[in-house]
Coordinates of C-alpha atoms and ligand atoms in Angstrom, one line a residue:
X297 CA -22.4 -1.9 5.5
X298 CA -20.0 0.4 4.8
X299 CA -16.4 -1.0 3.5
X300 CA -13.1 0.7 5.3
X301 CA -11.0 1.8 3.0
X302 CA -6.4 0.6 2.9
X303 CA -4.8 3.8 4.1
X304 CA -1.2 4.3 3.5
X305 CA 1.3 6.6 4.2
X306 CA 2.8 7.7 0.8
X307 CA 6.7 8.7 1.3
X308 CA 9.9 8.5 0.2
X309 CA 13.4 8.8 1.4
X310 CA 14.1 12.0 0.6
X311 CA 14.0 16.1 1.8
X312 CA 11.6 16.9 -0.9
X313 CA 9.3 14.4 -2.2
X314 CA 5.2 15.7 -4.0
X315 CA 5.4 18.9 -2.0
X316 CA 8.1 20.9 -3.3
X317 CA 9.3 23.3 -1.2
X318 CA 7.9 22.2 2.3
X319 CA 10.5 20.9 4.1
X320 CA 11.8 24.7 4.2
X321 CA 8.4 25.3 7.1
X322 CA 9.6 25.5 10.7
X323 CA 7.6 22.4 11.2
X324 CA 9.1 20.1 8.7
X325 CA 11.3 17.4 10.0
X326 CA 11.3 15.6 6.5
X327 CA 15.2 16.9 5.8
X328 CA 16.0 14.6 9.0
X329 CA 15.3 11.7 6.9
X330 CA 18.4 10.1 7.2
X331 CA 18.1 9.1 10.5
X332 CA 16.3 6.4 10.6
X333 CA 15.0 7.5 14.3
X334 CA 12.5 9.6 12.4
X335 CA 10.9 7.1 10.7
X336 CA 11.1 5.2 13.2
X337 CA 8.6 7.6 15.5
X338 CA 6.5 7.9 12.0
X339 CA 6.3 4.0 11.3
X340 CA 4.9 3.5 15.0
X341 CA 3.0 6.4 14.9
X342 CA 1.2 4.7 11.9
X343 CA 0.8 2.2 13.2
X344 CA -1.1 3.2 16.7
X345 CA -3.7 4.6 14.2
X346 CA -3.8 1.3 12.1
X347 CA -2.1 2.9 9.1
X348 CA -1.9 -0.4 6.5
X349 CA 1.7 0.1 5.2
X350 CA 4.5 2.7 4.4
X351 CA 4.5 2.9 1.0
X352 CA 7.7 4.3 -0.2
X353 CA 8.3 5.8 -3.6
X354 CA 12.2 5.9 -4.9
X355 CA 14.1 6.9 -8.2
X356 CA 17.4 6.3 -9.4
X357 CA 18.4 9.7 -10.6
X358 CA 16.8 12.9 -11.4
X359 CA 14.4 14.2 -13.7
X360 CA 14.1 16.5 -16.5
X361 CA 16.5 17.7 -19.2
X362 CA 19.1 16.2 -16.4
X363 CA 22.7 16.6 -19.0
X364 CA 21.6 20.3 -19.1
X365 CA 20.7 22.7 -15.7
X366 CA 19.9 20.3 -12.7
X367 CA 20.6 22.5 -10.0
X368 CA 17.9 22.8 -9.0
X369 CA 17.0 19.4 -8.0
X370 CA 20.4 19.9 -5.7
X371 CA 19.3 23.3 -4.7
X372 CA 15.5 22.2 -3.5
X373 CA 16.2 18.9 -2.6
X374 CA 14.0 17.5 -4.8
X375 CA 14.5 13.5 -4.2
X376 CA 18.8 14.3 -3.8
X377 CA 20.2 13.5 -2.0
X378 CA 17.8 10.8 -1.4
X379 CA 18.5 6.9 0.5
X380 CA 18.0 3.7 -0.4
X381 CA 14.1 2.7 0.9
X382 CA 14.4 -1.5 0.8
X383 CA 17.6 -1.2 3.2
X384 CA 15.3 1.4 5.2
X385 CA 11.9 -0.9 5.4
X386 CA 15.1 -4.0 7.0
X387 CA 14.9 -1.2 10.4
X388 CA 11.4 -0.7 10.3
X389 CA 10.9 -4.5 10.2
X390 CA 12.2 -4.4 13.4
X391 CA 10.4 -1.5 14.9
X392 CA 7.1 -2.8 13.9
X393 CA 5.1 -5.7 14.5
X394 CA 1.7 -5.1 12.0
X395 CA 1.7 -2.2 9.6
X396 CA 3.3 -3.0 5.5
X397 CA 5.9 -2.4 4.2
X398 CA 6.1 -1.2 0.9
X399 CA 9.1 -0.7 -1.4
X400 CA 9.6 1.3 -5.1
X401 CA 11.5 -0.4 -7.1
X402 CA 11.9 0.0 -10.9
X403 CA 12.9 -3.2 -13.2
X404 CA 16.4 -1.3 -14.7
X405 CA 17.6 -0.9 -11.2
X406 CA 18.5 -4.0 -10.0
X407 CA 19.0 -7.4 -11.4
X408 CA 15.4 -10.1 -11.1
X409 CA 18.2 -12.9 -9.1
X410 CA 19.0 -10.4 -6.0
X411 CA 15.9 -8.5 -5.6
X412 CA 14.0 -11.1 -5.7
X413 CA 16.3 -12.5 -2.9
X414 CA 16.2 -8.6 -0.9
X415 CA 12.8 -8.8 -1.3
X416 CA 12.1 -12.5 0.5
X417 CA 15.2 -11.6 3.0
X418 CA 13.3 -8.2 4.1
X419 CA 9.3 -10.7 4.1
X420 CA 11.3 -12.8 6.5
X421 CA 12.4 -10.1 8.8
X422 CA 9.1 -8.4 8.8
X423 CA 7.2 -12.0 9.3
X424 CA 5.5 -11.2 5.8
X425 CA 5.2 -7.8 5.2
X426 CA 6.3 -6.5 2.3
X427 CA 4.4 -5.0 -0.7
X428 CA 6.8 -3.6 -3.8
X429 CA 5.5 -0.7 -6.1
X430 CA 6.3 -2.3 -9.5
X431 CA 7.5 0.8 -11.8
X432 CA 9.8 0.7 -15.4
X433 CA 11.6 4.3 -14.3
X434 CA 10.8 7.9 -15.8
X435 CA 14.5 9.6 -16.0
X436 CA 16.6 9.6 -18.4
X437 CA 19.5 10.2 -15.7
X438 CA 18.2 7.1 -13.9
X439 CA 18.4 5.0 -16.8
X440 CA 22.4 6.7 -17.2
X441 CA 22.7 5.5 -14.1
X442 CA 22.5 1.6 -14.8
X443 CA 24.2 1.6 -18.6
X444 CA 21.8 3.2 -20.4
X445 CA 22.2 5.5 -23.3
X446 CA 19.0 6.8 -21.9
X447 CA 15.2 5.5 -20.5
X448 CA 14.3 2.8 -22.9
X449 CA 10.9 3.4 -25.1
X450 CA 7.7 3.6 -23.1
X451 CA 6.1 0.1 -24.3
X452 CA 8.8 -1.4 -24.1
X453 CA 9.5 -0.8 -20.7
X454 CA 6.2 -2.6 -19.9
X455 CA 7.6 -5.5 -22.2
X456 CA 11.2 -5.7 -20.2
X457 CA 8.7 -5.1 -16.5
X458 CA 7.2 -8.3 -17.9
X459 CA 10.1 -10.4 -17.8
X460 CA 11.4 -9.1 -14.4
X461 CA 8.2 -9.9 -13.1
X462 CA 8.7 -14.0 -14.7
X463 CA 11.6 -14.3 -13.4
X464 CA 10.8 -13.0 -10.0
X465 CA 7.7 -15.1 -9.8
X466 CA 9.8 -18.9 -10.7
X467 CA 12.3 -18.3 -7.9
X468 CA 9.1 -16.7 -5.1
X469 CA 6.6 -19.7 -6.5
X470 CA 8.3 -22.4 -8.0
X471 CA 11.9 -22.9 -6.9
X472 CA 11.4 -24.0 -3.2
X473 CA 8.6 -26.7 -2.3
X474 CA 6.4 -25.3 0.6
X475 CA 8.1 -28.9 2.5
X476 CA 11.3 -28.7 1.2
X477 CA 12.7 -26.8 4.5
X478 CA 13.3 -29.4 7.1
X479 CA 15.6 -28.3 9.3
X480 CA 16.1 -31.7 11.1
X481 CA 19.3 -31.8 13.5
X482 CA 19.0 -35.3 13.0
X483 CA 19.4 -35.4 9.2
X484 CA 18.6 -32.8 6.0
X485 CA 18.4 -28.9 6.2
X486 CA 15.8 -28.7 3.5
X487 CA 15.0 -32.2 1.1
X488 CA 17.6 -31.6 -2.5
X489 CA 14.1 -34.1 -4.4
X490 CA 11.9 -30.4 -3.1
X491 CA 14.1 -27.6 -4.2
X492 CA 14.5 -26.4 -7.8
X493 CA 16.3 -24.6 -10.1
X494 CA 14.5 -22.1 -12.5
X495 CA 16.1 -22.3 -15.6
X496 CA 14.7 -18.9 -16.9
X497 CA 16.4 -18.1 -20.3
X498 CA 14.9 -15.2 -22.1
X499 CA 15.1 -11.7 -23.9
X500 CA 16.7 -9.8 -20.8
X501 CA 17.8 -11.8 -18.3
X502 CA 19.2 -16.1 -18.2
X503 CA 18.4 -17.0 -14.2
X504 CA 19.5 -20.7 -13.1
X505 CA 18.7 -20.3 -9.4
X506 CA 17.7 -22.5 -7.1
X507 CA 16.0 -19.2 -5.5
X508 CA 18.7 -18.8 -2.2
X509 CA 16.6 -17.4 0.5
X510 CA 13.9 -20.3 1.8
X511 CA 10.0 -19.4 1.2
X512 CA 9.0 -16.5 3.0
X513 CA 5.4 -16.5 4.4
X514 CA 3.8 -14.2 1.6
X515 CA 6.4 -16.1 -1.3
X516 CA 5.7 -13.1 -3.6
X517 CA 5.2 -9.7 -1.9
X518 CA 2.0 -8.1 -2.2
X519 CA 2.1 -6.8 -6.0
X520 CA 1.6 -2.9 -6.3
X521 CA 1.9 -1.1 -10.1
X522 CA 2.4 2.7 -10.7
X523 CA 1.9 3.4 -14.2
X524 CA -1.3 4.9 -16.0
X525 CA -0.4 4.7 -19.9
X526 CA -2.6 2.7 -21.7
X527 CA 0.3 0.0 -21.5
X528 CA 0.2 0.8 -17.4
X529 CA -3.1 -0.6 -17.4
X530 CA -2.8 -3.5 -18.7
X531 CA 0.6 -4.2 -17.0
X532 CA -1.2 -3.9 -13.7
X533 CA -4.8 -5.7 -15.1
X534 CA -1.9 -9.2 -15.6
X535 CA 0.0 -8.8 -12.7
X536 CA -1.4 -6.6 -9.7
X537 CA -3.1 -7.1 -6.3
X538 CA -3.0 -3.3 -5.9
X539 CA -2.9 0.1 -8.3
X540 CA -1.1 3.2 -7.1
X541 CA -3.1 6.6 -9.0
X542 CA -2.7 10.3 -9.0
X543 CA -6.6 10.6 -11.1
X544 CA -7.5 14.3 -10.8
X545 CA -11.4 13.7 -10.1
X546 CA -13.2 10.6 -8.8
X547 CA -15.0 11.1 -12.9
X548 CA -11.1 10.2 -14.3
X549 CA -10.9 7.7 -11.4
X550 CA -14.0 6.0 -12.2
X551 CA -13.1 6.0 -15.6
X552 CA -9.6 4.6 -15.4
X553 CA -10.6 1.7 -12.1
X554 CA -13.6 0.2 -15.2
X555 CA -11.3 -0.3 -18.2
X556 CA -8.3 -1.7 -15.9
X557 CA -10.8 -4.1 -14.3
X558 CA -12.1 -5.1 -18.1
X559 CA -8.5 -5.3 -18.7
X560 CA -7.7 -7.9 -15.7
X561 CA -10.7 -10.0 -16.9
X562 CA -9.7 -10.5 -20.4
X563 CA -6.5 -11.7 -18.3
X564 CA -8.3 -14.4 -17.0
X565 CA -8.6 -12.4 -13.4
X566 CA -11.2 -11.3 -11.3
X567 CA -12.3 -7.2 -11.6
X568 CA -11.8 -7.8 -7.2
X569 CA -8.8 -9.4 -8.0
X570 CA -7.0 -5.6 -8.1
X571 CA -7.6 -2.7 -6.0
X572 CA -6.4 0.7 -6.5
X573 CA -4.8 3.5 -4.4
X574 CA -5.6 7.4 -5.2
X575 CA -3.0 9.5 -3.5
X576 CA -4.3 12.7 -1.5
X577 CA -2.6 15.5 0.5
X578 CA -5.0 17.3 3.4
X579 CA -4.7 20.3 4.9
X580 CA -6.9 20.0 8.0
X581 CA -8.4 23.1 10.4
X582 CA -11.0 22.7 13.0
X583 CA -12.8 24.9 10.6
X584 CA -13.6 25.8 7.3
X585 CA -11.7 29.0 7.6
X586 CA -8.4 27.5 9.5
X587 CA -8.4 25.6 6.8
X588 CA -8.3 27.4 4.2
X589 CA -5.8 29.5 5.6
X590 CA -3.2 26.8 6.8
X591 CA -4.2 26.0 2.4
X592 CA -2.6 29.9 2.2
X593 CA 0.2 29.2 4.7
X594 CA 1.3 25.6 2.7
X595 CA 1.1 28.3 -0.6
X596 CA 3.7 30.7 0.9
X597 CA 6.1 27.9 1.1
X598 CA 5.6 26.2 -2.6
X599 CA 8.7 26.2 -5.3
X600 CA 7.2 26.2 -8.1
X601 CA 10.1 25.9 -9.9
X602 CA 10.3 22.5 -7.8
X603 CA 7.2 21.3 -9.4
X604 CA 8.1 22.4 -12.8
X605 CA 10.9 20.0 -12.6
X606 CA 9.2 16.6 -10.4
X607 CA 6.1 17.2 -13.3
X608 CA 9.4 17.4 -16.5
X609 CA 7.7 16.3 -18.9
X610 CA 11.3 16.1 -21.5
X611 CA 11.1 15.0 -25.3
X612 CA 12.8 12.5 -26.5
X613 CA 16.0 13.7 -26.9
X614 CA 15.6 14.0 -23.1
X615 CA 14.6 17.9 -23.2
X616 CA 12.4 19.9 -20.8
X617 CA 9.1 21.4 -22.6
X618 CA 8.2 24.9 -22.1
X619 CA 5.8 25.4 -19.4
X620 CA 3.4 26.7 -21.7
X621 CA 3.4 24.0 -24.4
X622 CA 0.1 22.4 -25.1
X623 CA 0.2 19.1 -24.6
X624 CA -1.1 18.0 -27.7
X625 CA 2.4 19.2 -29.1
X626 CA 3.7 17.1 -26.3
X627 CA 5.8 13.5 -27.6
X628 CA 7.2 12.1 -24.4
X629 CA 9.1 8.7 -23.3
X630 CA 8.1 9.2 -19.3
X631 CA 4.8 8.6 -17.1
X632 CA 2.0 9.5 -20.2
X633 CA -0.3 8.4 -17.1
X634 CA -0.2 12.5 -16.2
X635 CA -0.5 14.0 -19.5
X636 CA -3.7 11.5 -19.6
X637 CA -5.1 12.8 -16.0
X638 CA -4.3 16.2 -17.4
X639 CA -6.4 15.8 -20.7
X640 CA -8.9 13.9 -19.0
X641 CA -9.6 16.7 -16.1
X642 CA -8.8 19.9 -18.5
X643 CA -11.6 20.2 -21.5
X644 CA -12.7 23.0 -21.8
X645 CA -9.0 23.9 -23.8
X646 CA -6.3 22.3 -25.0
X647 CA -4.5 21.9 -21.2
X648 CA -0.4 23.2 -21.4
X649 CA 2.6 21.4 -19.3
X650 CA 2.2 23.9 -16.8
X651 CA -1.2 22.4 -16.2
X652 CA 0.0 19.3 -16.2
X653 CA 2.5 20.7 -13.1
X654 CA -0.3 22.5 -11.3
X655 CA -2.6 19.7 -11.0
X656 CA 0.6 17.5 -9.8
X657 CA 0.5 19.7 -6.7
X658 CA -3.3 21.2 -6.6
X659 CA -5.8 18.2 -7.7
X660 CA -4.5 15.9 -5.3
X661 CA -5.4 18.3 -2.3
X662 CA -8.6 18.6 -0.1
X663 CA -8.4 21.3 1.9
X664 CA -11.5 21.5 4.9
X665 CA -12.7 20.4 8.7
X666 CA -12.0 16.4 9.8
X667 CA -16.2 15.8 8.5
X668 CA -15.7 17.9 5.3
X669 CA -13.1 15.1 4.4
X670 CA -14.3 12.1 5.6
X671 CA -17.0 13.2 3.1
X672 CA -14.5 14.2 -0.3
X673 CA -13.0 10.8 0.6
X674 CA -15.8 8.9 0.5
X675 CA -17.1 10.4 -2.8
X676 CA -13.8 8.8 -4.3
X677 CA -14.8 5.2 -2.2
X678 CA -18.6 6.0 -5.0
X679 CA -16.0 6.1 -7.8
X680 CA -14.3 2.7 -7.0
X681 CA -11.4 3.5 -5.0
X682 CA -10.1 1.2 -2.6
X683 CA -7.3 3.1 -0.3
X684 CA -6.1 6.4 -0.4
X685 CA -2.3 7.0 -0.6
X686 CA -1.6 10.3 1.8
X687 CA 0.8 12.5 1.1
X688 CA 3.0 14.2 2.8
X689 CA 3.3 18.1 4.0
X690 CA 5.5 17.7 6.2
X691 CA 6.7 15.2 8.4
X692 CA 5.3 13.5 10.5
X693 CA 3.5 16.0 11.4
X694 CA 1.0 15.3 8.3
X695 CA 0.3 12.3 9.2
X696 CA -0.2 12.9 12.8
X697 CA -2.6 15.6 12.6
X698 CA -4.7 12.5 9.9
X699 CA -4.3 10.1 12.5
X700 CA -5.9 13.1 15.3
X701 CA -8.1 14.3 13.6
X702 CA -9.3 12.9 10.5
X703 CA -8.6 8.6 11.1
X704 CA -11.6 9.0 14.2
X705 CA -14.4 10.6 12.0
X706 CA -13.7 7.9 9.4
X707 CA -13.0 4.2 11.9
X708 CA -17.0 6.0 13.3
X709 CA -18.3 6.0 9.7
X710 CA -17.0 2.8 9.6
X711 CA -14.5 4.5 6.4
X712 CA -10.6 3.2 8.2
X713 CA -10.0 0.4 10.3
X714 CA -10.2 0.0 14.2
X715 CA -7.9 -3.2 14.2
X716 CA -5.5 -5.4 12.5
X717 CA -6.4 -8.1 11.1
X718 CA -4.1 -10.8 12.3
X719 CA -1.7 -12.7 9.6
X720 CA 0.3 -11.1 7.5
X721 CA -0.4 -7.9 5.0
X722 CA -1.7 -9.9 2.1
X723 CA -3.8 -11.5 4.8
X724 CA -5.0 -8.4 6.7
X725 CA -5.7 -6.5 2.9
X726 CA -7.4 -9.7 0.8
X727 CA -8.2 -12.2 3.3
X728 CA -5.7 -14.9 2.2
X729 CA -1.6 -15.7 2.4
X730 CA -0.6 -17.1 -1.5
X731 CA -1.7 -14.7 -4.4
X732 CA -4.7 -16.5 -6.1
X733 CA -4.9 -18.5 -8.7
X734 CA -5.5 -16.4 -11.0
X735 CA -2.6 -14.8 -10.1
X736 CA 0.1 -15.8 -13.4
X737 CA 2.9 -16.1 -10.4
X738 CA 0.6 -19.2 -9.1
X739 CA 1.2 -21.5 -12.4
X740 CA 4.7 -21.6 -11.4
X741 CA 3.9 -23.6 -8.3
X742 CA 5.2 -26.8 -9.4
X743 CA 5.4 -26.0 -11.7
X744 CA 9.5 -27.2 -12.2
X745 CA 10.0 -30.9 -11.8
X746 CA 14.0 -31.7 -12.1
X747 CA 15.0 -31.6 -8.2
X748 CA 18.4 -31.2 -6.8
X749 CA 19.1 -34.7 -6.8
X750 CA 16.4 -37.5 -7.3
X751 CA 15.0 -39.7 -4.0
X752 CA 16.0 -42.7 -5.4
X753 CA 19.3 -41.9 -6.3
X754 CA 19.9 -40.3 -2.3
X755 CA 18.5 -42.7 -0.3
X756 CA 21.5 -45.2 -2.4
X757 CA 23.9 -42.7 -1.4
X758 CA 22.8 -42.5 2.4
X759 CA 22.7 -46.5 2.5
Ligands
FMN863 C1 1.2 7.5 -9.1 C2 2.3 7.3 -9.6 C3 3.7 7.5 -9.2 C4 4.7 6.9 -9.1 N1 5.8 6.1 -9.0 C5 7.0 6.6 -9.2 C6 8.3 6.4 -9.0 O1 7.8 6.4 -7.4 N2 9.3 5.5 -8.8 C7 9.2 5.2 -10.2 O2 10.8 5.2 -10.7 N3 8.1 5.8 -11.0 C8 6.9 5.7 -10.2 N4 6.0 6.2 -11.4 C9 5.9 6.2 -13.3 C10 6.5 4.5 -13.3 O3 8.0 4.9 -13.5 C11 5.3 3.7 -15.1 O4 6.3 2.7 -14.9 C12 6.0 4.9 -15.8 O5 7.5 5.3 -16.4 C13 4.6 5.6 -16.1 O6 3.8 4.9 -16.0 P1 3.1 5.5 -17.1 O7 3.3 6.1 -18.2 O8 1.7 4.0 -17.6 O9 1.8 6.2 -16.3 C14 4.6 6.7 -11.4 C15 3.8 6.8 -12.3 C16 2.2 6.8 -11.6 C17 1.1 6.9 -12.3

């Protein structure tokens, strides 16, 4: 029995997200990203094709030695200008009914009390379709935009993330009991004995509570995570319901999936508690020759400067390493997972920073007919991948073409859903409404017994 894979449209609220230079193509409309109609049109196209979610990446600054020459980002529209995906998801929530809405937010950009409230609000607005891609950030400039001197050290970023999600779990899962909200026009709006302060006191945060929103359909959003270093895998193993990887090939993916699932079991979860989404982009032709010709056409628009800048591997002082630097000589504080993947994929020699940049653009590209693309996707599924984050070349064209030509082939093979399951995003993806009992957030259900007031005190006051 073939298991359908999950398909997310991997996008960003900017003109040049991953495949830099493609916004210049005549058929590209990603430069219209500030116009909500572009996104509503795309969301409805994806929903008609039964995509599982729109997955918005996001960053809070510029890559590389942005305090040096950062003109490349501005020239290339490389994630600047960019708009906030969290705000955009509100508009998409009211323009769709079933597709998931995933946003990326890093732990330095928003206080967890405020972020938890934003997410609960979106989960209410979308009737339970929000997901959060937990990231720790990758940019010195992105950190300096929030008062830090530079990007926090890699290991410390994950410790920070652990406290951040702890605060959010307490607010989402523990502050309000399930039957606290009454809305009784003859009595109380909510039962004060069932709404609790969380009194979080930690290394980075002190949060009294209670959570201001009443429980949303999912309470905790579906939890994605992106980060593939060993620290990233440990974090994913403990917290993620789904993790986003961009492995260079199915063998490297299989090894990472097995390792992360092993860590999940060590963390008290089950191997199936965590799913894996591989990032892939597609060049589709009715014939192999047509696909190859289209790939050559995309190559014509590629911005090498953009790829080098985006994969900017910076040294601890924030200086971008020269492209010919051997990766074994690189000491970086940013995304270590990409280095590990490059070194796992290129084993006949020591790879360089240029190899990493080239891999970022090419290794995830699948070129062929719809049937050949479906064959490749089956190979990734055989490696243990549960879903695909579809990376676009052009918006909306890349997704329109995938939906028209590849999705029907996948559906015929049982590799893509033909209908949405009922319920919230978590129910659609995993078959149950709340985080399961093995997730650390579950420990906070009923954990705060100091109600706003004791029932007997209130009864007396009421008398
Ligand atoms: C596939 C993938 C996608 C990522 N997307 C983002 C993103 O959209 N925004 C962001 O700030 N960081 C992103 N990151 C990096 C994360 O911030 C991560 O927490 C970390 O800094 C790098 O992860 P690693 O060193 O564990 O691989 C991504 C990392 C990976 C592997």
